[in-house]
PDB file of C-alpha atoms in Angstrom:
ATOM      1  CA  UNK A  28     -42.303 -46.701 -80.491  1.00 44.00           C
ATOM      2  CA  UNK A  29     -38.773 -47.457 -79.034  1.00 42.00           C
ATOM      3  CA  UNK A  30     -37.481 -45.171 -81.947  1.00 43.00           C
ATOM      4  CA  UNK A  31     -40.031 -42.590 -81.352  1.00 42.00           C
ATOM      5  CA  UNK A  32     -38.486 -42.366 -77.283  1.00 41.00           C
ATOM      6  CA  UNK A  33     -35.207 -41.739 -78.228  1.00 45.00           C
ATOM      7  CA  UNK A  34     -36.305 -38.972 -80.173  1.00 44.00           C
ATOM      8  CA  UNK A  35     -37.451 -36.757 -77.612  1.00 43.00           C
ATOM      9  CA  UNK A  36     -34.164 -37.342 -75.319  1.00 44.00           C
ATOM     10  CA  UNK A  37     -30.998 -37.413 -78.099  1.00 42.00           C
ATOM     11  CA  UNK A  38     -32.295 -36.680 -81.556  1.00 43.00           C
ATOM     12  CA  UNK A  39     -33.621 -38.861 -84.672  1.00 37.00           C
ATOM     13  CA  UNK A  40     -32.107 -42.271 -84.289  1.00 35.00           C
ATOM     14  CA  UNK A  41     -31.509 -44.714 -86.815  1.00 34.00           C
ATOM     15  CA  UNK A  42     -33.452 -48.144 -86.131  1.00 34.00           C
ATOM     16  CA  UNK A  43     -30.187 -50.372 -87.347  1.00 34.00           C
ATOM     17  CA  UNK A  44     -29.698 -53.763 -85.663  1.00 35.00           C
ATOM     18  CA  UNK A  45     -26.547 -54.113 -83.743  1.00 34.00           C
ATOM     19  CA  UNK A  46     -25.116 -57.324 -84.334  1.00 33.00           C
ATOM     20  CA  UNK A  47     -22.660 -57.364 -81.957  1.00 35.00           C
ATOM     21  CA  UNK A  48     -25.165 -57.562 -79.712  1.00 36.00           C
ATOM     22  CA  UNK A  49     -26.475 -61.122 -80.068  1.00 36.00           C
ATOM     23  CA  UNK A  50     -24.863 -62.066 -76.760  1.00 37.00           C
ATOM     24  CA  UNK A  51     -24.260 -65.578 -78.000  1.00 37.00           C
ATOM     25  CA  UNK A  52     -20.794 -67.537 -78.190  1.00 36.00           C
ATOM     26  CA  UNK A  53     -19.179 -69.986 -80.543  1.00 32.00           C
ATOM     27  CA  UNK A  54     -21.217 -72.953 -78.172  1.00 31.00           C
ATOM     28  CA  UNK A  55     -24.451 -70.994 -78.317  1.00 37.00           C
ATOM     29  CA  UNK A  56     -24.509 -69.454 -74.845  1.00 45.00           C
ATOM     30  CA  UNK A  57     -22.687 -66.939 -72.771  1.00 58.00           C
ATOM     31  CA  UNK A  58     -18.941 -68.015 -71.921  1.00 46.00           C
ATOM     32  CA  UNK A  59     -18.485 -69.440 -68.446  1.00 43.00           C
ATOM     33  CA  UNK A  60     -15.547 -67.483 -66.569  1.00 42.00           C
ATOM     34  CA  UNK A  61     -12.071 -67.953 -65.522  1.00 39.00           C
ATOM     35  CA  UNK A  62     -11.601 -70.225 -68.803  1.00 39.00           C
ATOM     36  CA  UNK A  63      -8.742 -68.393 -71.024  1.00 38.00           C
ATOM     37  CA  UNK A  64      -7.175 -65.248 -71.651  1.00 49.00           C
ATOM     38  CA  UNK A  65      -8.733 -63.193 -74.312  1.00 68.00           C
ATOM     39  CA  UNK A  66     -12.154 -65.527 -73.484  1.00 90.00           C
ATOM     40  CA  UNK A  67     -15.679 -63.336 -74.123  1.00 94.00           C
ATOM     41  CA  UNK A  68     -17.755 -62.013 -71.760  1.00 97.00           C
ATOM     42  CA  UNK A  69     -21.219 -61.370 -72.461  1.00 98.00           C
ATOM     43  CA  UNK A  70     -22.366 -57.879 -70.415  1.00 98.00           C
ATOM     44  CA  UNK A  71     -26.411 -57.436 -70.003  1.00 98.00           C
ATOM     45  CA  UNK A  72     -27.428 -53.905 -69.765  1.00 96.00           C
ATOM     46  CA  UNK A  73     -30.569 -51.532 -70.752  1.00 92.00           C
ATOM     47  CA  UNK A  74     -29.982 -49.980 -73.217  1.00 93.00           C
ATOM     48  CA  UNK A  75     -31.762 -46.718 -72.505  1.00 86.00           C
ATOM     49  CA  UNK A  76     -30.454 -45.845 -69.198  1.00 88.00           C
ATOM     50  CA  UNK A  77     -28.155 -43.076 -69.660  1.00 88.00           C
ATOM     51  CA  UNK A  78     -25.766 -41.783 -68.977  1.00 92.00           C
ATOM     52  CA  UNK A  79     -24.966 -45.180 -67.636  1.00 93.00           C
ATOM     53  CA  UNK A  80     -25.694 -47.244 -71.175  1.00 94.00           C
ATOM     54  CA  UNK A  81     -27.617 -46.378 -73.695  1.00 93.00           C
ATOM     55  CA  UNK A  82     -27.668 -45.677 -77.216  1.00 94.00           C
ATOM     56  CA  UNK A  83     -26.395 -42.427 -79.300  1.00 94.00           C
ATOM     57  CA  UNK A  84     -27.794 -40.243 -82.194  1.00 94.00           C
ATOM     58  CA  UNK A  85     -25.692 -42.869 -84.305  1.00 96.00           C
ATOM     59  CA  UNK A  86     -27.472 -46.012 -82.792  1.00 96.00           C
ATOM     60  CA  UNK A  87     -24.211 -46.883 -80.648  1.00 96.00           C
ATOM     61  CA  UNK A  88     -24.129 -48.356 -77.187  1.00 97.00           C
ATOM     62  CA  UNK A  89     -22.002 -45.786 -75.051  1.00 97.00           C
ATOM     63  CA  UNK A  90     -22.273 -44.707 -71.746  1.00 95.00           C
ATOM     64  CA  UNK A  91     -20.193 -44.343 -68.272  1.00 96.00           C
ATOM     65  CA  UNK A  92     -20.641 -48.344 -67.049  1.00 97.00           C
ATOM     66  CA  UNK A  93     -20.240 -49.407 -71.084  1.00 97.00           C
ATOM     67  CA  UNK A  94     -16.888 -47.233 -71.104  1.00 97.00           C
ATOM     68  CA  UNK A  95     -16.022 -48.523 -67.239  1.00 97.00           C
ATOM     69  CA  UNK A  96     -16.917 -52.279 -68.107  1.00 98.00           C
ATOM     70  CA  UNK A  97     -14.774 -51.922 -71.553  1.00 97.00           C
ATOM     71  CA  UNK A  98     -11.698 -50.426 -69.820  1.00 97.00           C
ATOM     72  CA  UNK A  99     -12.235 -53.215 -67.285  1.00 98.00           C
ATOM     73  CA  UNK A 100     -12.282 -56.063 -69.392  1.00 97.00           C
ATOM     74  CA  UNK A 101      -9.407 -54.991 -71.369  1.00 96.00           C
ATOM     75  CA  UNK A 102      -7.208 -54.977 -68.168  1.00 97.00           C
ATOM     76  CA  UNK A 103      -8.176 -58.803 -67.619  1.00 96.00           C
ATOM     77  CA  UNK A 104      -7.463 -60.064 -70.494  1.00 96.00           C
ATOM     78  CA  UNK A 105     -11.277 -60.552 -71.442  1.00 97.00           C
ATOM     79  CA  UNK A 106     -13.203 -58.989 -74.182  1.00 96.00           C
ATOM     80  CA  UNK A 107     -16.537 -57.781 -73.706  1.00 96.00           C
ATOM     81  CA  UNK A 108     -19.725 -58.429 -76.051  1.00 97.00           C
ATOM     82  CA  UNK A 109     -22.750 -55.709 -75.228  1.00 97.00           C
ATOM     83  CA  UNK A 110     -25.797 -57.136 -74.566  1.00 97.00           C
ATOM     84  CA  UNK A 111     -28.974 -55.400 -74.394  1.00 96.00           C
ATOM     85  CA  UNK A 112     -31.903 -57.044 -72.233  1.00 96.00           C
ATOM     86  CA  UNK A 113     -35.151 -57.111 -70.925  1.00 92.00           C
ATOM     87  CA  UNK A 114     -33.862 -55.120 -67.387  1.00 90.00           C
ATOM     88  CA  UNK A 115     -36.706 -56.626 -65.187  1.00 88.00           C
ATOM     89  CA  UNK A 116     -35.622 -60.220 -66.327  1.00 93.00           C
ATOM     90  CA  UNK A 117     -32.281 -59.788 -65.592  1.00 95.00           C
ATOM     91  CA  UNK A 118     -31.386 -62.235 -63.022  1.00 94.00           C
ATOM     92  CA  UNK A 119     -33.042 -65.090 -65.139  1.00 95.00           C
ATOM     93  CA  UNK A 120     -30.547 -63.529 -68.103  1.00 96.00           C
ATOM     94  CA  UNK A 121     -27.646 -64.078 -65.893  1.00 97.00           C
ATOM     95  CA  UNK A 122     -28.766 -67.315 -64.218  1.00 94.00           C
ATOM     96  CA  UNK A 123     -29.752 -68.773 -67.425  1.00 96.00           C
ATOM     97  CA  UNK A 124     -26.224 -68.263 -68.972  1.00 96.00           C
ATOM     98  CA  UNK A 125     -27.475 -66.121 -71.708  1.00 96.00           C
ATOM     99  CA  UNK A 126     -25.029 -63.012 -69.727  1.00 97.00           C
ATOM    100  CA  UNK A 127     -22.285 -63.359 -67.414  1.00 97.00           C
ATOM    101  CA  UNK A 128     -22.527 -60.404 -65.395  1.00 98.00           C
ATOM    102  CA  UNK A 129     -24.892 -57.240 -65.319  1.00 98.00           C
ATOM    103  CA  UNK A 130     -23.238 -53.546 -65.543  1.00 97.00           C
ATOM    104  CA  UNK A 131     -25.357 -50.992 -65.763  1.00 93.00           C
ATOM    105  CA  UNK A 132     -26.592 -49.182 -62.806  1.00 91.00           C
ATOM    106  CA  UNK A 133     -27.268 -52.327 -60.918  1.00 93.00           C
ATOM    107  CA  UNK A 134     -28.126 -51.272 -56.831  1.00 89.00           C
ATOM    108  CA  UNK A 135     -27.189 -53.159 -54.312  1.00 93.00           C
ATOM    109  CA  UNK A 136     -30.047 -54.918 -52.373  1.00 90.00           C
ATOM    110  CA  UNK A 137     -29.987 -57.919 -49.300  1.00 91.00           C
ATOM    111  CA  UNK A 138     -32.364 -59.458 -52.268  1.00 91.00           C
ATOM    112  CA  UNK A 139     -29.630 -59.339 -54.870  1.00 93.00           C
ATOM    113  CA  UNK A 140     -26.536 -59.750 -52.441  1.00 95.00           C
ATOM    114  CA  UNK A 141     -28.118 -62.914 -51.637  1.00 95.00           C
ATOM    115  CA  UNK A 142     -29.140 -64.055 -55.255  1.00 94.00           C
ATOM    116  CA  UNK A 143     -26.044 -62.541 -57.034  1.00 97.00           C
ATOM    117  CA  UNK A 144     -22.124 -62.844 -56.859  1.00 98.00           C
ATOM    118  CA  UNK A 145     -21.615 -58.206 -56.438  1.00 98.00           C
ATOM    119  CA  UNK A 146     -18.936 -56.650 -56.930  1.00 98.00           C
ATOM    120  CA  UNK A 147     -17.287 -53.965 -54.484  1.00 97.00           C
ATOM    121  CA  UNK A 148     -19.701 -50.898 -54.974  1.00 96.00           C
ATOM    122  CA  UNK A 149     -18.463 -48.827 -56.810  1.00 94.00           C
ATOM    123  CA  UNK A 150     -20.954 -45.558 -56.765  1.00 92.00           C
ATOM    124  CA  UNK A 151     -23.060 -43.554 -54.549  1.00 89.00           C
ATOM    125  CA  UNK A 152     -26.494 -42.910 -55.731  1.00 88.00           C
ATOM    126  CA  UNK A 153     -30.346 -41.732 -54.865  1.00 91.00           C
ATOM    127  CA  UNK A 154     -34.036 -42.770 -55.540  1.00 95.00           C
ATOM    128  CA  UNK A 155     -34.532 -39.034 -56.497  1.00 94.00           C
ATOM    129  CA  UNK A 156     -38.625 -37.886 -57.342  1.00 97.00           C
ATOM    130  CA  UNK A 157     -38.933 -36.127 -60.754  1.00 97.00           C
ATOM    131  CA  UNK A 158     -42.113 -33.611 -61.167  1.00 98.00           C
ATOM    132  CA  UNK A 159     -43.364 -30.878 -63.402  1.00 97.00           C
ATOM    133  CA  UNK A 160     -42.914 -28.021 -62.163  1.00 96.00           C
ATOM    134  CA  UNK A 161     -46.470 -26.574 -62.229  1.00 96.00           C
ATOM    135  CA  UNK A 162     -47.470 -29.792 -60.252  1.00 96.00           C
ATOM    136  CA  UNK A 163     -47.689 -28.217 -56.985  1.00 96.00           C
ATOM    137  CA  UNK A 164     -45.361 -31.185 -55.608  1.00 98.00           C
ATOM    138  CA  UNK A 165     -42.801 -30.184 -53.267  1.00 97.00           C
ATOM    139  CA  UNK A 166     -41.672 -32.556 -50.800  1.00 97.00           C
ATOM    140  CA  UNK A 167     -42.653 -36.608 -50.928  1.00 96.00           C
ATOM    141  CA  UNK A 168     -46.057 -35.935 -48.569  1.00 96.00           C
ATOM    142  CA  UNK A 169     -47.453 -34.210 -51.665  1.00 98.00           C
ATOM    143  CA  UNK A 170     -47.319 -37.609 -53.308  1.00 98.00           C
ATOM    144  CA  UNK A 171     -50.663 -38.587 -51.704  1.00 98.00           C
ATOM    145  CA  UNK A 172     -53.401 -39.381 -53.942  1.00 98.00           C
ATOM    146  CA  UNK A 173     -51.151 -39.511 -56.550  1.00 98.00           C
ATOM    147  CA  UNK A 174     -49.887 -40.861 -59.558  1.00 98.00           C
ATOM    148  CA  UNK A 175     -46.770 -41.962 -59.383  1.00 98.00           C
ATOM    149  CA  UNK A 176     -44.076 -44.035 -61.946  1.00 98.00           C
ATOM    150  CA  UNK A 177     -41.315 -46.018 -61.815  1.00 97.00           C
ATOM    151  CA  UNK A 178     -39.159 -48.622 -63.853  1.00 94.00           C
ATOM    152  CA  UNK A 179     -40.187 -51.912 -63.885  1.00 93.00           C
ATOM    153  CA  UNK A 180     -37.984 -54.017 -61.711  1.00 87.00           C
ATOM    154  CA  UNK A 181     -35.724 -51.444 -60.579  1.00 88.00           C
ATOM    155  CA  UNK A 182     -34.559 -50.685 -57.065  1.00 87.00           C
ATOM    156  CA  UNK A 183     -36.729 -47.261 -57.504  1.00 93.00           C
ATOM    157  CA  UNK A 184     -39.917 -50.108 -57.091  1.00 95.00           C
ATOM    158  CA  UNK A 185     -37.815 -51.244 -53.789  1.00 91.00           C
ATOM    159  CA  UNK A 186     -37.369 -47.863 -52.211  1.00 94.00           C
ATOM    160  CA  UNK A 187     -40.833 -46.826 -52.482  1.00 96.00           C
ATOM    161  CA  UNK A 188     -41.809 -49.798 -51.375  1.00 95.00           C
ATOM    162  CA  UNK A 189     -39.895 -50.351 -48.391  1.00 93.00           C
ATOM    163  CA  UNK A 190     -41.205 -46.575 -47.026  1.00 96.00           C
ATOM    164  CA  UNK A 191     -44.772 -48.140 -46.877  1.00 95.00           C
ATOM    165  CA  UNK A 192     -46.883 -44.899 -45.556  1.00 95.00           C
ATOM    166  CA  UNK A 193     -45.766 -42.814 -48.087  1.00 97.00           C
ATOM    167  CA  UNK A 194     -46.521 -45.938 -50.897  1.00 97.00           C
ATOM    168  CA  UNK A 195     -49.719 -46.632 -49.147  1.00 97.00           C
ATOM    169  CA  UNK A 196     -50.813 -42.859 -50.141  1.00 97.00           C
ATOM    170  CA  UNK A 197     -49.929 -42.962 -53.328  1.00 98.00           C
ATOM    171  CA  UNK A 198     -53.271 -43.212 -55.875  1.00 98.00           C
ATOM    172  CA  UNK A 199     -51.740 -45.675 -58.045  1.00 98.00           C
ATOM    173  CA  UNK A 200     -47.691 -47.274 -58.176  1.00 98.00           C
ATOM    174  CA  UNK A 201     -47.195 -47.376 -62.362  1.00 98.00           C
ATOM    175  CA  UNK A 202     -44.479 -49.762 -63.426  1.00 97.00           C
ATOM    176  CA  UNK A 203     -42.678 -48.714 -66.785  1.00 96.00           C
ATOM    177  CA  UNK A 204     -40.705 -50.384 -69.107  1.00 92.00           C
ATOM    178  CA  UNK A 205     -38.062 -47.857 -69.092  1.00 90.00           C
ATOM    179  CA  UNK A 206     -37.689 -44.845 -67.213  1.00 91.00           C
ATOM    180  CA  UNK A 207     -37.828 -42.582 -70.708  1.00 89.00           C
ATOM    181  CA  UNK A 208     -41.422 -43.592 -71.177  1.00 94.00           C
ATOM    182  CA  UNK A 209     -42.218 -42.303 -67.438  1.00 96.00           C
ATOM    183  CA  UNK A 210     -40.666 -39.182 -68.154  1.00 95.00           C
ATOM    184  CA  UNK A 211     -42.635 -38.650 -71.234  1.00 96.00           C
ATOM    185  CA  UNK A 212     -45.865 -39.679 -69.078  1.00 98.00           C
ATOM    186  CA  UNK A 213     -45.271 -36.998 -66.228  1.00 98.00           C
ATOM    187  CA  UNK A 214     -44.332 -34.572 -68.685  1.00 96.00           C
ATOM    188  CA  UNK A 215     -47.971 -35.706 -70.310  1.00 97.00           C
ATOM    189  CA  UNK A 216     -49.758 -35.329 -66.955  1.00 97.00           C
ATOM    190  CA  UNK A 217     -50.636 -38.878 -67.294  1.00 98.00           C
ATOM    191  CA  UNK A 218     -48.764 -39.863 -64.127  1.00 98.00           C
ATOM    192  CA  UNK A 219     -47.609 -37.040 -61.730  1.00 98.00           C
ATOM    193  CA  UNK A 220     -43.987 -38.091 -60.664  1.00 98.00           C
ATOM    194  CA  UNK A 221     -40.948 -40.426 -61.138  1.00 98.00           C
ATOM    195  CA  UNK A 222     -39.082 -41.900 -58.956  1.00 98.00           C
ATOM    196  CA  UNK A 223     -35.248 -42.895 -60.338  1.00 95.00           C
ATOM    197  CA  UNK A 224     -31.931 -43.439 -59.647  1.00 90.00           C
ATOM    198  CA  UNK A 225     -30.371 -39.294 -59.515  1.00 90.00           C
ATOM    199  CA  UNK A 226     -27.711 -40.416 -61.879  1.00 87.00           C
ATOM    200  CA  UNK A 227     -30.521 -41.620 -64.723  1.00 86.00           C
ATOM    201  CA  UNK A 228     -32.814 -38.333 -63.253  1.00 88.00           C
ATOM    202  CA  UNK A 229     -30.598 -35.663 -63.509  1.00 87.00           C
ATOM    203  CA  UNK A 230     -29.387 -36.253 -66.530  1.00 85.00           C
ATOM    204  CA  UNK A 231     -32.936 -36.605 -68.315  1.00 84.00           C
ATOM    205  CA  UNK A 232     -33.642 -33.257 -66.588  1.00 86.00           C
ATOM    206  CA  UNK A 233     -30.351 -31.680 -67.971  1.00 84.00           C
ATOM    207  CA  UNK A 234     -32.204 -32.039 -71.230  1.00 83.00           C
ATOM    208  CA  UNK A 235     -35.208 -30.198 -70.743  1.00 88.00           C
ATOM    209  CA  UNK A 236     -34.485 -28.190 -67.641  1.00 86.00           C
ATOM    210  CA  UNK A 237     -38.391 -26.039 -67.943  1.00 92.00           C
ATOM    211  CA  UNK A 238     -40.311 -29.135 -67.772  1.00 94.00           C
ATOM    212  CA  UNK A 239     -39.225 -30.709 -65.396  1.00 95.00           C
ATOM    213  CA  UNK A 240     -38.413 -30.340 -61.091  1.00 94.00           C
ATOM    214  CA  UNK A 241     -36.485 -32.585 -59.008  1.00 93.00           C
ATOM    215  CA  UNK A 242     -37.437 -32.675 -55.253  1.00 95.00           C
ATOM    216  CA  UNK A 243     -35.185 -32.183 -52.668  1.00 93.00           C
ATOM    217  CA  UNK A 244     -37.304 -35.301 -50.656  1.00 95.00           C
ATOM    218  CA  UNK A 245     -35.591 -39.067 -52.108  1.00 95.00           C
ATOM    219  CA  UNK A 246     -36.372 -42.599 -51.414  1.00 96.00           C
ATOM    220  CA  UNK A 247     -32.962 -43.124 -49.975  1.00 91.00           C
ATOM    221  CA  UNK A 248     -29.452 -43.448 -50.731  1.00 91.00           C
ATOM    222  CA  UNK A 249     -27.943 -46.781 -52.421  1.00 90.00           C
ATOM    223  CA  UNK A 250     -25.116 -47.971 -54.070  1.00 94.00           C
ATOM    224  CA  UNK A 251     -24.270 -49.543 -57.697  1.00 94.00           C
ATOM    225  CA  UNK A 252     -22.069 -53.029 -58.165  1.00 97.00           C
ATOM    226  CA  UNK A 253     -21.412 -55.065 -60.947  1.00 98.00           C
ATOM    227  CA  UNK A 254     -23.452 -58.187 -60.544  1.00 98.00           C
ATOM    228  CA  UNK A 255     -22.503 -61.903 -61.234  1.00 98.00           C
ATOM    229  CA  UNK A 256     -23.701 -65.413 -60.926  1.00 97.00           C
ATOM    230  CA  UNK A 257     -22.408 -66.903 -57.481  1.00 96.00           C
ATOM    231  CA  UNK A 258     -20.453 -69.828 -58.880  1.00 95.00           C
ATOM    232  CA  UNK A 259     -18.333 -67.450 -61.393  1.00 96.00           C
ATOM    233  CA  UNK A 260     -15.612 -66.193 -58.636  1.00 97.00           C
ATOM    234  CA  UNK A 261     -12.525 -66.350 -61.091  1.00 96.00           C
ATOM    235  CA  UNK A 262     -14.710 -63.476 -63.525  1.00 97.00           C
ATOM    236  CA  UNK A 263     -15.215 -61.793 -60.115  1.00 98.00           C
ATOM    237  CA  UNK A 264     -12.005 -61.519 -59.276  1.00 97.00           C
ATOM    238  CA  UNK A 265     -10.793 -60.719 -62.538  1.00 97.00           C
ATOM    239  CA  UNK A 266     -13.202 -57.602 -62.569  1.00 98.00           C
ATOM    240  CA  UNK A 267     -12.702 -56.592 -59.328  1.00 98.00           C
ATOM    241  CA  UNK A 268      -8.945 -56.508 -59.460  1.00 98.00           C
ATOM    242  CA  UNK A 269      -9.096 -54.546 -62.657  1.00 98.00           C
ATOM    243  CA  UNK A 270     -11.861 -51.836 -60.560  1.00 98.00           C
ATOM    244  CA  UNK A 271      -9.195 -51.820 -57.636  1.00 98.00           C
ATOM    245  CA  UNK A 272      -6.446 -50.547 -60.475  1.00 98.00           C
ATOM    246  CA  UNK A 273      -8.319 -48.330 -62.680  1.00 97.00           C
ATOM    247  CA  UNK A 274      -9.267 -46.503 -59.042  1.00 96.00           C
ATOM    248  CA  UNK A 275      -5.944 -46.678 -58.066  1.00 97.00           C
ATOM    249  CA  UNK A 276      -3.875 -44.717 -61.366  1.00 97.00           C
ATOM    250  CA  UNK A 277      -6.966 -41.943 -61.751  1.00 96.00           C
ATOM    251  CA  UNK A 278      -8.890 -44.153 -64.716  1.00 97.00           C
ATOM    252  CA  UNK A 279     -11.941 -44.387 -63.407  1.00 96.00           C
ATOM    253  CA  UNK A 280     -11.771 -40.834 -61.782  1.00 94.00           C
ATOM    254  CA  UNK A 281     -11.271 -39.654 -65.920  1.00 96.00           C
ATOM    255  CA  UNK A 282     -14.677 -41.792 -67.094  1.00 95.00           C
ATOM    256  CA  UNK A 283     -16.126 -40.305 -64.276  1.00 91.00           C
ATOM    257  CA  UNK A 284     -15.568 -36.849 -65.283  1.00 89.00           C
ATOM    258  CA  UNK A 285     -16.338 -37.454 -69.150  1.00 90.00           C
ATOM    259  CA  UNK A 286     -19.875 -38.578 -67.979  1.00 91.00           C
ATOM    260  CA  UNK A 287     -20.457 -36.935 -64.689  1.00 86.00           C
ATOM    261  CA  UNK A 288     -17.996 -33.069 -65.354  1.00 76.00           C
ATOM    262  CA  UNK A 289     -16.514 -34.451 -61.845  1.00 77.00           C
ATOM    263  CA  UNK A 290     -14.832 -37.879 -60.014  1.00 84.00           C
ATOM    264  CA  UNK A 291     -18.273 -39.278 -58.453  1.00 81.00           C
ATOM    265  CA  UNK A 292     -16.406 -42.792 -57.820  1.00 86.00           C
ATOM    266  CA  UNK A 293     -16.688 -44.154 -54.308  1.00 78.00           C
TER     267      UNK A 293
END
């Protein structure tokens, strides 16, 4: 199934096991930080979330964080294993040790700020509401008695949430795995919209510009972090300060415009 998802966004992909993703150390569990120079760092992500990680036509793992995180790590001394994991489990992934920190599109809630060790934030983005564009949909009123998707413990389920009459019109709230099945689903007319973070949205939409619309309504503006476990300051730190320098000399501003065709870093 996974295989036959990737399909319809980036061509025939090649189900190969990456084995540098096993996201286990010499000891058996995701390194602690601050330890040594050159330590590893385990990095949970989803791995179909693009264009902030996911994988290519070739089975790879690229993507704006995976190039960001990468560029990062190198600066501190650290190298950086990929990880792909369950996304709606990924606090007990990072609590648990099996990850020490979580890159890949990760919002910034008063849930997770209190949970989680963030980072600065490091992106703007939006809860933006994907629709065909023969579904008579037009602004986020239209949504009542309707079907409506979203990912599975992403902040798109805390958005709609938190603006209660609109979610309290809605015919049914569908929780997805991943945000490519959704698509697939509204593009099915099993479900009528999607709610996702813009930078996700747009670029699924960029794909297959005739089937799909995106409203100019949202569920609100947010912002992305990197996301650690609160005892593991020193990995922080080490991150952070390596952020503060790839902002500083135009680095980040380059990965940016790779991924995005312009400097989108806050």
């Amino acid at each position: 199934m996974q295989n036959a998802i990737r399909n319809f966004l980036f061509g025939s992909v090649v189900a190969v096991a990456l084995a540098a993703c096993g996201g286990e150390s010499a000891s058996g569990t995701a390194s602690s930080s601050g330890e040594s120079t050159g330590q590893k760092v385990v990095m949970g992500l989803d791995d179909s979330f693009p264009p902030m990680g996911f994988r290519n036509e070739k089975n790879e793992l690229v993507g704006f964080d995976i190039d960001m995180a990468r560029e990062a790590a190198k600066r501190a001394g650290l190298n950086v294993e990929l990880k792909p994991i369950d996304w709606s489990a990924k606090e007990s992934e990072l609590n648990s040790k099996r990850v020490d920190m979580l890159w890949n599109g990760l919002t910034i809630t008063p849930q997770r700020q209190q949970q989680l060790l963030l980072s600065k934030p490091y992106m703007d983005n939006h809860q933006i509401i994907v629709v065909r564009p023969d579904s008579g949909i037009n602004t986020k009123a239209d949504l009542n008695g309707k079907i409506v998707a979203v990912q599975d413990g992403s902040s798109a389920v805390d958005a709609v949430e938190a603006d209660q009459n609109t979610a309290k019109s809605f015919k049914e709230l569908k929780k997805y795995a991943d945000n490519v099945t959704a698509l697939m689903d509204v593009s099915a007319k099993r479900v009528d919209a999607l709610v996702v973070d813009e930078v996700v949205g747009r670029y699924y939409v960029s794909k297959k510009p005739n089937e799909y619309k995106v409203l100019g309504d949202n569920f609100g503006a947010e912002q992305y972090a990197v996301a650690f476990r609160k005892d593991d300051q020193v990995l922080e730190q080490k991150i952070q300060g390596a952020l503060d320098s790839m902002k500083a000399d135009g680095t980040s501003a380059k990965i940016a415009t790779k991924w995005f065709g312009k400097d989108i870093i806050k």
